[in-house]
PDB file of C-alpha atoms in Angstrom:
ATOM      1  CA  GLN A   9      -0.124  -0.380   0.195  1.00 75.00           C
ATOM      2  CA  CYS A  10       2.992   2.706   0.860  1.00 86.00           C
ATOM      3  CA  GLU A  11       4.707   1.637  -2.445  1.00 89.00           C
ATOM      4  CA  SER A  12       1.377   2.807  -4.027  1.00 91.00           C
ATOM      5  CA  VAL A  13       0.456   6.439  -2.162  1.00 91.00           C
ATOM      6  CA  VAL A  14       3.974   7.001  -2.971  1.00 93.00           C
ATOM      7  CA  SER A  15       3.713   5.743  -7.120  1.00 93.00           C
ATOM      8  CA  TRP A  16       0.935   7.950  -7.441  1.00 93.00           C
ATOM      9  CA  LEU A  17       2.160  11.075  -5.311  1.00 93.00           C
ATOM     10  CA  GLY A  18       4.217  10.723  -8.484  1.00 93.00           C
ATOM     11  CA  ASP A  19       6.973  13.949  -8.028  1.00 93.00           C
ATOM     12  CA  TRP A  20       4.968  15.583  -6.029  1.00 95.00           C
ATOM     13  CA  LYS A  21       6.799  15.374  -1.841  1.00 95.00           C
ATOM     14  CA  PRO A  22       3.703  15.783   1.007  1.00 96.00           C
ATOM     15  CA  ASP A  23       5.423  18.447   4.446  1.00 96.00           C
ATOM     16  CA  VAL A  24       3.269  16.207   6.360  1.00 97.00           C
ATOM     17  CA  ILE A  25       1.457  12.825   6.445  1.00 95.00           C
ATOM     18  CA  HIS A  26      -2.566  12.810   7.940  1.00 95.00           C
ATOM     19  CA  VAL A  27      -4.297  10.040   8.781  1.00 93.00           C
ATOM     20  CA  HIS A  28      -7.735   9.749  10.252  1.00 90.00           C
ATOM     21  CA  GLY A  29      -7.785   6.824  12.788  1.00 83.00           C
ATOM     22  CA  ASN A  30      -5.034   5.882  14.891  1.00 77.00           C
ATOM     23  CA  HIS A  31      -4.756   2.296  14.490  1.00 79.00           C
ATOM     24  CA  PRO A  32      -4.184   0.337  11.950  1.00 80.00           C
ATOM     25  CA  PHE A  33      -3.439   3.631   9.945  1.00 81.00           C
ATOM     26  CA  THR A  34      -0.290   4.055  11.178  1.00 84.00           C
ATOM     27  CA  SER A  35       1.274   2.390  10.541  1.00 85.00           C
ATOM     28  CA  ILE A  36       1.225   2.708   6.631  1.00 89.00           C
ATOM     29  CA  GLY A  37       2.004   6.344   7.471  1.00 91.00           C
ATOM     30  CA  ASP A  38       4.820   6.650   9.635  1.00 91.00           C
ATOM     31  CA  LYS A  39       6.252   4.617   6.398  1.00 92.00           C
ATOM     32  CA  LEU A  40       5.096   7.201   3.908  1.00 94.00           C
ATOM     33  CA  ALA A  41       6.728  10.218   6.451  1.00 94.00           C
ATOM     34  CA  ASP A  42       9.775   8.165   6.669  1.00 93.00           C
ATOM     35  CA  HIS A  43      10.042   8.213   2.986  1.00 94.00           C
ATOM     36  CA  PHE A  44       9.389  11.587   2.903  1.00 95.00           C
ATOM     37  CA  SER A  45      10.875  12.570   5.698  1.00 95.00           C
ATOM     38  CA  ALA A  46       7.918  13.974   6.490  1.00 96.00           C
ATOM     39  CA  ARG A  47       5.894  14.608   9.896  1.00 96.00           C
ATOM     40  CA  ILE A  48       2.568  12.255  10.964  1.00 95.00           C
ATOM     41  CA  VAL A  49      -0.103  13.689  12.130  1.00 96.00           C
ATOM     42  CA  ALA A  50      -3.153  11.483  13.477  1.00 94.00           C
ATOM     43  CA  THR A  51      -6.616  12.669  13.925  1.00 94.00           C
ATOM     44  CA  VAL A  52      -9.439  10.432  15.564  1.00 91.00           C
ATOM     45  CA  HIS A  53     -12.436  10.470  16.302  1.00 87.00           C
ATOM     46  CA  GLY A  54     -13.939   7.098  18.055  1.00 84.00           C
ATOM     47  CA  TRP A  55     -12.605   4.017  18.613  1.00 85.00           C
ATOM     48  CA  ASP A  56      -9.509   3.832  19.186  1.00 86.00           C
ATOM     49  CA  PHE A  57      -9.588   5.530  22.410  1.00 87.00           C
ATOM     50  CA  ASP A  58     -13.111   4.472  23.751  1.00 85.00           C
ATOM     51  CA  LYS A  59     -12.923   1.126  22.242  1.00 84.00           C
ATOM     52  CA  GLY A  60      -9.548   0.053  20.829  1.00 85.00           C
ATOM     53  CA  LEU A  61      -7.951   0.394  24.302  1.00 87.00           C
ATOM     54  CA  GLU A  62      -9.949  -1.268  26.451  1.00 86.00           C
ATOM     55  CA  GLY A  63      -9.632  -4.951  23.399  1.00 85.00           C
ATOM     56  CA  LYS A  64      -6.624  -6.778  21.935  1.00 87.00           C
ATOM     57  CA  SER A  65      -5.264  -3.500  19.402  1.00 87.00           C
ATOM     58  CA  ARG A  66      -4.337  -1.993  22.819  1.00 89.00           C
ATOM     59  CA  LEU A  67      -0.169  -2.970  22.257  1.00 90.00           C
ATOM     60  CA  CYS A  68      -1.037  -2.058  18.258  1.00 89.00           C
ATOM     61  CA  ILE A  69      -2.202   1.697  19.390  1.00 88.00           C
ATOM     62  CA  LEU A  70      -0.036   2.736  21.811  1.00 90.00           C
ATOM     63  CA  GLU A  71       2.716   1.367  20.137  1.00 90.00           C
ATOM     64  CA  ALA A  72       1.216   3.871  16.979  1.00 88.00           C
ATOM     65  CA  LEU A  73       0.749   6.953  19.316  1.00 89.00           C
ATOM     66  CA  GLY A  74       4.080   6.600  19.792  1.00 91.00           C
ATOM     67  CA  LYS A  75       5.505   7.323  16.151  1.00 91.00           C
ATOM     68  CA  LEU A  76       2.711   9.970  16.214  1.00 93.00           C
ATOM     69  CA  ASP A  77       4.797  14.182  15.783  1.00 95.00           C
ATOM     70  CA  ALA A  78       1.395  15.055  16.165  1.00 96.00           C
ATOM     71  CA  LEU A  79      -2.476  14.153  17.581  1.00 95.00           C
ATOM     72  CA  VAL A  80      -5.882  15.867  16.824  1.00 96.00           C
ATOM     73  CA  VAL A  81      -9.259  14.525  19.245  1.00 95.00           C
ATOM     74  CA  VAL A  82     -11.869  15.971  19.299  1.00 93.00           C
ATOM     75  CA  ASN A  83     -13.349  15.997  22.504  1.00 92.00           C
ATOM     76  CA  GLN A  84     -11.563  16.893  25.995  1.00 93.00           C
ATOM     77  CA  THR A  85     -11.393  12.310  27.309  1.00 92.00           C
ATOM     78  CA  HIS A  86      -9.818  11.686  24.130  1.00 93.00           C
ATOM     79  CA  ALA A  87      -7.434  13.884  25.388  1.00 94.00           C
ATOM     80  CA  ASP A  88      -7.050  13.156  28.720  1.00 94.00           C
ATOM     81  CA  VAL A  89      -6.721   9.493  27.219  1.00 92.00           C
ATOM     82  CA  ALA A  90      -4.446  10.391  25.314  1.00 93.00           C
ATOM     83  CA  VAL A  91      -2.174  12.169  27.802  1.00 94.00           C
ATOM     84  CA  SER A  92      -2.628   9.315  30.138  1.00 93.00           C
ATOM     85  CA  SER A  93      -1.715   6.814  27.710  1.00 91.00           C
ATOM     86  CA  GLY A  94       1.539   8.582  26.829  1.00 90.00           C
ATOM     87  CA  ILE A  95       1.700  10.969  25.075  1.00 92.00           C
ATOM     88  CA  SER A  96       3.243  14.569  25.202  1.00 94.00           C
ATOM     89  CA  ASN A  97       0.017  17.317  26.089  1.00 95.00           C
ATOM     90  CA  GLU A  98       1.642  19.524  23.549  1.00 96.00           C
ATOM     91  CA  LEU A  99       1.538  17.284  20.924  1.00 96.00           C
ATOM     92  CA  VAL A 100      -2.420  16.423  21.309  1.00 96.00           C
ATOM     93  CA  HIS A 101      -4.877  19.134  20.409  1.00 96.00           C
ATOM     94  CA  LEU A 102      -8.684  19.674  20.980  1.00 95.00           C
ATOM     95  CA  ILE A 103     -10.610  20.990  17.451  1.00 92.00           C
ATOM     96  CA  PRO A 104     -14.046  19.827  18.324  1.00 88.00           C
ATOM     97  CA  CYS A 105     -16.127  18.794  14.552  1.00 87.00           C
ATOM     98  CA  HIS A 106     -17.675  22.246  12.751  1.00 88.00           C
ATOM     99  CA  VAL A 107     -21.113  22.312  12.360  1.00 90.00           C
ATOM    100  CA  GLU A 108     -22.213  23.629   8.791  1.00 88.00           C
ATOM    101  CA  VAL A 109     -26.156  24.338   7.656  1.00 91.00           C
ATOM    102  CA  ASP A 110     -27.019  25.695   4.919  1.00 92.00           C
ATOM    103  CA  GLU A 111     -28.596  28.254   5.792  1.00 91.00           C
ATOM    104  CA  CYS A 112     -32.102  27.844   3.846  1.00 93.00           C
ATOM    105  CA  TRP A 113     -32.875  24.810   7.183  1.00 94.00           C
ATOM    106  CA  LEU A 114     -31.372  27.756   9.744  1.00 93.00           C
ATOM    107  CA  GLU A 115     -34.058  28.857  12.084  1.00 94.00           C
ATOM    108  CA  ASN A 116     -34.641  28.113  15.791  1.00 94.00           C
ATOM    109  CA  VAL A 117     -35.205  25.796  18.382  1.00 95.00           C
ATOM    110  CA  ARG A 118     -38.909  24.944  17.383  1.00 94.00           C
ATOM    111  CA  HIS A 119     -41.403  25.783  20.345  1.00 93.00           C
ATOM    112  CA  ILE A 120     -43.177  22.192  21.139  1.00 92.00           C
ATOM    113  CA  ASN A 121     -46.813  21.599  23.019  1.00 91.00           C
ATOM    114  CA  PRO A 122     -45.881  19.072  25.911  1.00 85.00           C
ATOM    115  CA  ASP A 123     -49.760  18.958  26.495  1.00 89.00           C
ATOM    116  CA  SER A 124     -50.611  17.331  23.235  1.00 93.00           C
ATOM    117  CA  ARG A 125     -49.040  14.012  23.559  1.00 94.00           C
ATOM    118  CA  HIS A 126     -47.311  14.247  20.361  1.00 96.00           C
ATOM    119  CA  LEU A 127     -44.254  13.601  18.707  1.00 97.00           C
ATOM    120  CA  ARG A 128     -42.377  13.916  15.825  1.00 97.00           C
ATOM    121  CA  MET A 129     -39.600  11.716  16.837  1.00 98.00           C
ATOM    122  CA  LEU A 130     -36.444  11.188  14.255  1.00 98.00           C
ATOM    123  CA  PHE A 131     -32.888   8.432  15.239  1.00 98.00           C
ATOM    124  CA  GLY A 132     -30.318   9.424  14.764  1.00 97.00           C
ATOM    125  CA  ALA A 133     -28.095   7.844  13.249  1.00 96.00           C
ATOM    126  CA  ASN A 134     -28.460   4.517  11.410  1.00 95.00           C
ATOM    127  CA  PRO A 135     -30.216   1.343  12.739  1.00 95.00           C
ATOM    128  CA  ARG A 136     -28.673  -1.338  10.627  1.00 94.00           C
ATOM    129  CA  ARG A 137     -25.611   0.193  13.305  1.00 94.00           C
ATOM    130  CA  PRO A 138     -25.127  -1.890  16.565  1.00 93.00           C
ATOM    131  CA  GLU A 139     -23.496   0.772  17.766  1.00 93.00           C
ATOM    132  CA  LYS A 140     -25.855   3.514  17.592  1.00 95.00           C
ATOM    133  CA  GLY A 141     -28.111   2.077  19.703  1.00 96.00           C
ATOM    134  CA  VAL A 142     -31.795   1.103  18.093  1.00 97.00           C
ATOM    135  CA  GLN A 143     -32.743  -1.580  21.128  1.00 97.00           C
ATOM    136  CA  LEU A 144     -33.029   0.441  23.547  1.00 98.00           C
ATOM    137  CA  PHE A 145     -34.815   3.736  21.389  1.00 98.00           C
ATOM    138  CA  LYS A 146     -37.253   1.390  20.300  1.00 98.00           C
ATOM    139  CA  ARG A 147     -37.343   0.348  23.875  1.00 98.00           C
ATOM    140  CA  ALA A 148     -37.689   4.210  24.820  1.00 98.00           C
ATOM    141  CA  VAL A 149     -40.469   4.146  22.919  1.00 98.00           C
ATOM    142  CA  GLY A 150     -42.285   1.521  23.676  1.00 98.00           C
ATOM    143  CA  LYS A 151     -42.224   2.866  26.706  1.00 98.00           C
ATOM    144  CA  LEU A 152     -43.127   6.217  25.690  1.00 98.00           C
ATOM    145  CA  HIS A 153     -46.627   4.609  24.702  1.00 97.00           C
ATOM    146  CA  GLU A 154     -46.654   3.075  27.718  1.00 97.00           C
ATOM    147  CA  ARG A 155     -47.188   7.009  29.228  1.00 96.00           C
ATOM    148  CA  GLY A 156     -49.761   8.289  26.370  1.00 96.00           C
ATOM    149  CA  TRP A 157     -47.294   9.150  23.339  1.00 97.00           C
ATOM    150  CA  ASN A 158     -48.941   9.463  20.208  1.00 97.00           C
ATOM    151  CA  LEU A 159     -45.582   9.303  18.081  1.00 97.00           C
ATOM    152  CA  GLU A 160     -44.326   9.658  15.205  1.00 97.00           C
ATOM    153  CA  ILE A 161     -41.037   7.317  14.267  1.00 97.00           C
ATOM    154  CA  ASP A 162     -38.447   8.186  11.362  1.00 96.00           C
ATOM    155  CA  TYR A 163     -34.652   6.492  11.010  1.00 96.00           C
ATOM    156  CA  LEU A 164     -31.574   8.211   9.145  1.00 94.00           C
ATOM    157  CA  GLY A 165     -29.051   6.907   7.658  1.00 86.00           C
ATOM    158  CA  GLY A 166     -27.759   6.209   4.006  1.00 87.00           C
ATOM    159  CA  LEU A 167     -29.857  10.161   3.310  1.00 91.00           C
ATOM    160  CA  SER A 168     -27.977  12.480   1.915  1.00 93.00           C
ATOM    161  CA  LYS A 169     -27.432  16.079   3.398  1.00 92.00           C
ATOM    162  CA  GLU A 170     -30.160  17.661   2.040  1.00 94.00           C
ATOM    163  CA  GLU A 171     -32.643  15.062   3.165  1.00 95.00           C
ATOM    164  CA  CYS A 172     -30.811  14.818   6.135  1.00 95.00           C
ATOM    165  CA  CYS A 173     -31.596  17.930   7.061  1.00 95.00           C
ATOM    166  CA  ASN A 174     -35.116  18.611   5.506  1.00 96.00           C
ATOM    167  CA  ARG A 175     -35.981  15.051   8.018  1.00 96.00           C
ATOM    168  CA  MET A 176     -34.465  16.824  11.113  1.00 97.00           C
ATOM    169  CA  SER A 177     -36.554  20.123  10.022  1.00 96.00           C
ATOM    170  CA  LYS A 178     -39.709  18.186  10.496  1.00 95.00           C
ATOM    171  CA  ALA A 179     -39.381  16.549  13.910  1.00 97.00           C
ATOM    172  CA  ASP A 180     -39.507  17.263  17.191  1.00 97.00           C
ATOM    173  CA  ILE A 181     -37.024  15.323  19.150  1.00 98.00           C
ATOM    174  CA  LEU A 182     -34.173  13.949  17.501  1.00 98.00           C
ATOM    175  CA  VAL A 183     -32.728  10.590  19.836  1.00 98.00           C
ATOM    176  CA  LEU A 184     -28.748   9.505  19.771  1.00 98.00           C
ATOM    177  CA  SER A 185     -28.960   6.701  22.249  1.00 98.00           C
ATOM    178  CA  SER A 186     -25.218   6.211  20.322  1.00 96.00           C
ATOM    179  CA  GLU A 187     -22.693   3.689  23.314  1.00 94.00           C
ATOM    180  CA  ARG A 188     -19.797   5.980  21.527  1.00 92.00           C
ATOM    181  CA  GLU A 189     -19.391   8.820  19.848  1.00 92.00           C
ATOM    182  CA  GLY A 190     -15.657  11.432  19.424  1.00 91.00           C
ATOM    183  CA  SER A 191     -18.702  14.808  18.690  1.00 92.00           C
ATOM    184  CA  ALA A 192     -21.805  13.959  17.666  1.00 93.00           C
ATOM    185  CA  GLN A 193     -22.510  15.676  14.462  1.00 93.00           C
ATOM    186  CA  VAL A 194     -26.640  15.240  13.646  1.00 96.00           C
ATOM    187  CA  LEU A 195     -26.447  16.751  17.895  1.00 96.00           C
ATOM    188  CA  LYS A 196     -25.543  19.926  16.580  1.00 96.00           C
ATOM    189  CA  GLU A 197     -26.913  20.114  12.713  1.00 96.00           C
ATOM    190  CA  ALA A 198     -30.150  19.220  14.304  1.00 97.00           C
ATOM    191  CA  VAL A 199     -30.279  21.980  16.765  1.00 97.00           C
ATOM    192  CA  ALA A 200     -29.665  24.305  13.552  1.00 95.00           C
ATOM    193  CA  CYS A 201     -32.530  22.881  12.231  1.00 96.00           C
ATOM    194  CA  GLY A 202     -34.157  23.861  14.981  1.00 96.00           C
ATOM    195  CA  THR A 203     -34.944  20.545  16.450  1.00 97.00           C
ATOM    196  CA  ARG A 204     -34.049  19.315  20.044  1.00 97.00           C
ATOM    197  CA  VAL A 205     -32.230  16.426  20.818  1.00 98.00           C
ATOM    198  CA  VAL A 206     -31.750  13.967  23.464  1.00 98.00           C
ATOM    199  CA  SER A 207     -28.630  12.250  23.906  1.00 98.00           C
ATOM    200  CA  THR A 208     -26.778   9.085  25.950  1.00 97.00           C
ATOM    201  CA  ASP A 209     -23.520  10.440  27.503  1.00 96.00           C
ATOM    202  CA  VAL A 210     -21.574  10.339  24.456  1.00 94.00           C
ATOM    203  CA  GLY A 211     -18.509  12.602  22.971  1.00 92.00           C
ATOM    204  CA  ASP A 212     -19.135  16.435  24.161  1.00 93.00           C
ATOM    205  CA  ALA A 213     -22.623  16.195  24.443  1.00 95.00           C
ATOM    206  CA  ARG A 214     -22.289  17.038  27.591  1.00 94.00           C
ATOM    207  CA  THR A 215     -20.556  20.249  27.707  1.00 94.00           C
ATOM    208  CA  TRP A 216     -22.988  21.947  25.554  1.00 95.00           C
ATOM    209  CA  LEU A 217     -26.366  20.536  25.436  1.00 96.00           C
ATOM    210  CA  PRO A 218     -29.223  21.379  27.824  1.00 96.00           C
ATOM    211  CA  GLU A 219     -28.267  19.025  31.034  1.00 96.00           C
ATOM    212  CA  ILE A 220     -31.751  17.701  31.348  1.00 96.00           C
ATOM    213  CA  SER A 221     -32.156  15.875  27.327  1.00 96.00           C
ATOM    214  CA  ILE A 222     -28.165  14.676  28.440  1.00 97.00           C
ATOM    215  CA  THR A 223     -29.115  10.262  29.859  1.00 96.00           C
ATOM    216  CA  ASP A 224     -25.796   9.183  31.798  1.00 93.00           C
ATOM    217  CA  GLN A 225     -27.460   5.813  31.979  1.00 93.00           C
ATOM    218  CA  ARG A 226     -28.319   3.291  29.456  1.00 93.00           C
ATOM    219  CA  ASN A 227     -32.179   2.239  29.786  1.00 96.00           C
ATOM    220  CA  PRO A 228     -35.196   2.922  28.247  1.00 97.00           C
ATOM    221  CA  ILE A 229     -37.240   4.280  31.373  1.00 98.00           C
ATOM    222  CA  ALA A 230     -34.608   6.550  31.022  1.00 97.00           C
ATOM    223  CA  LEU A 231     -34.422   7.540  27.648  1.00 98.00           C
ATOM    224  CA  ALA A 232     -38.252   8.962  28.136  1.00 98.00           C
ATOM    225  CA  LYS A 233     -37.974  11.069  30.778  1.00 97.00           C
ATOM    226  CA  ALA A 234     -34.893  12.351  29.123  1.00 97.00           C
ATOM    227  CA  ILE A 235     -37.443  12.704  25.751  1.00 97.00           C
ATOM    228  CA  GLU A 236     -40.078  14.308  28.277  1.00 97.00           C
ATOM    229  CA  GLU A 237     -38.596  16.176  29.903  1.00 96.00           C
ATOM    230  CA  ALA A 238     -36.197  17.671  26.513  1.00 96.00           C
ATOM    231  CA  ALA A 239     -40.076  18.488  25.033  1.00 96.00           C
ATOM    232  CA  ALA A 240     -41.219  20.336  28.125  1.00 95.00           C
ATOM    233  CA  LEU A 241     -37.889  22.737  27.472  1.00 94.00           C
ATOM    234  CA  ASP A 242     -37.553  26.084  26.442  1.00 93.00           C
ATOM    235  CA  GLY A 243     -36.685  26.974  22.777  1.00 91.00           C
ATOM    236  CA  GLU A 244     -34.237  29.521  24.322  1.00 91.00           C
ATOM    237  CA  LYS A 245     -31.891  26.326  25.678  1.00 92.00           C
ATOM    238  CA  TRP A 246     -30.547  25.345  23.025  1.00 90.00           C
ATOM    239  CA  ASN A 247     -28.110  27.195  21.357  1.00 91.00           C
ATOM    240  CA  ILE A 248     -25.105  25.984  19.545  1.00 92.00           C
ATOM    241  CA  PRO A 249     -21.386  27.216  20.647  1.00 90.00           C
ATOM    242  CA  ILE A 250     -19.526  29.451  18.172  1.00 89.00           C
ATOM    243  CA  HIS A 251     -15.969  26.826  18.804  1.00 88.00           C
ATOM    244  CA  PHE A 252     -18.392  24.051  17.004  1.00 89.00           C
ATOM    245  CA  THR A 253     -19.713  27.086  13.838  1.00 83.00           C
ATOM    246  CA  ALA A 254     -17.311  28.131  11.032  1.00 67.00           C
ATOM    247  CA  ASN A 255     -17.165  31.668  13.201  1.00 62.00           C
ATOM    248  CA  GLU A 256     -14.825  30.766  15.995  1.00 54.00           C
TER     249      GLU A 256
END
């Protein structure tokens, strides 16, 4: 693979090799960096630190981290993990994922009348990906039905950016029940489209969302409660911090 990349680049010589993810891509990136006498930088969005360090890839990940000239992470938890794994604090850079939604979709978070007991809910991920927690979401939906809510349910996944924004703009609440995230774009995009969100305590969600819209308990009762409370919350409580925008 390294030889094919070198051949493809031809006479062009990079100064920096940037790999998306750490293991196993850093091994290729390191060879390219040696070949071109370049620096190597990795951006980690999640798996390496959320799951990889807990499994059989741990030693490979730690070895790969030691080869980097710089590491970019998207939330503070990952920055702390990187430093505790032996990377110098000076080499770790926290750069949150920024949100960019076409102006035509932008609006303030819409009002919901919780007394109507009617919600249009959108699952904020591809339901076929098990780590996104669709079964937890479905069980929470069941709890809401038991409490007398009339729900319209829709799902994201495999859609264009425009169609995602279209569905977000029609939903009352987007729910993300993931097991892990780095800096979930879908939460920011939904709020930008005027839709309130509820999320499990993943990535950087807790750093900017209203506290009642976050649940640190992975059970349907807690998730259903967060959905009900988010539906009743004043729409002005939902704001996207400037450091998530292109204007930062």
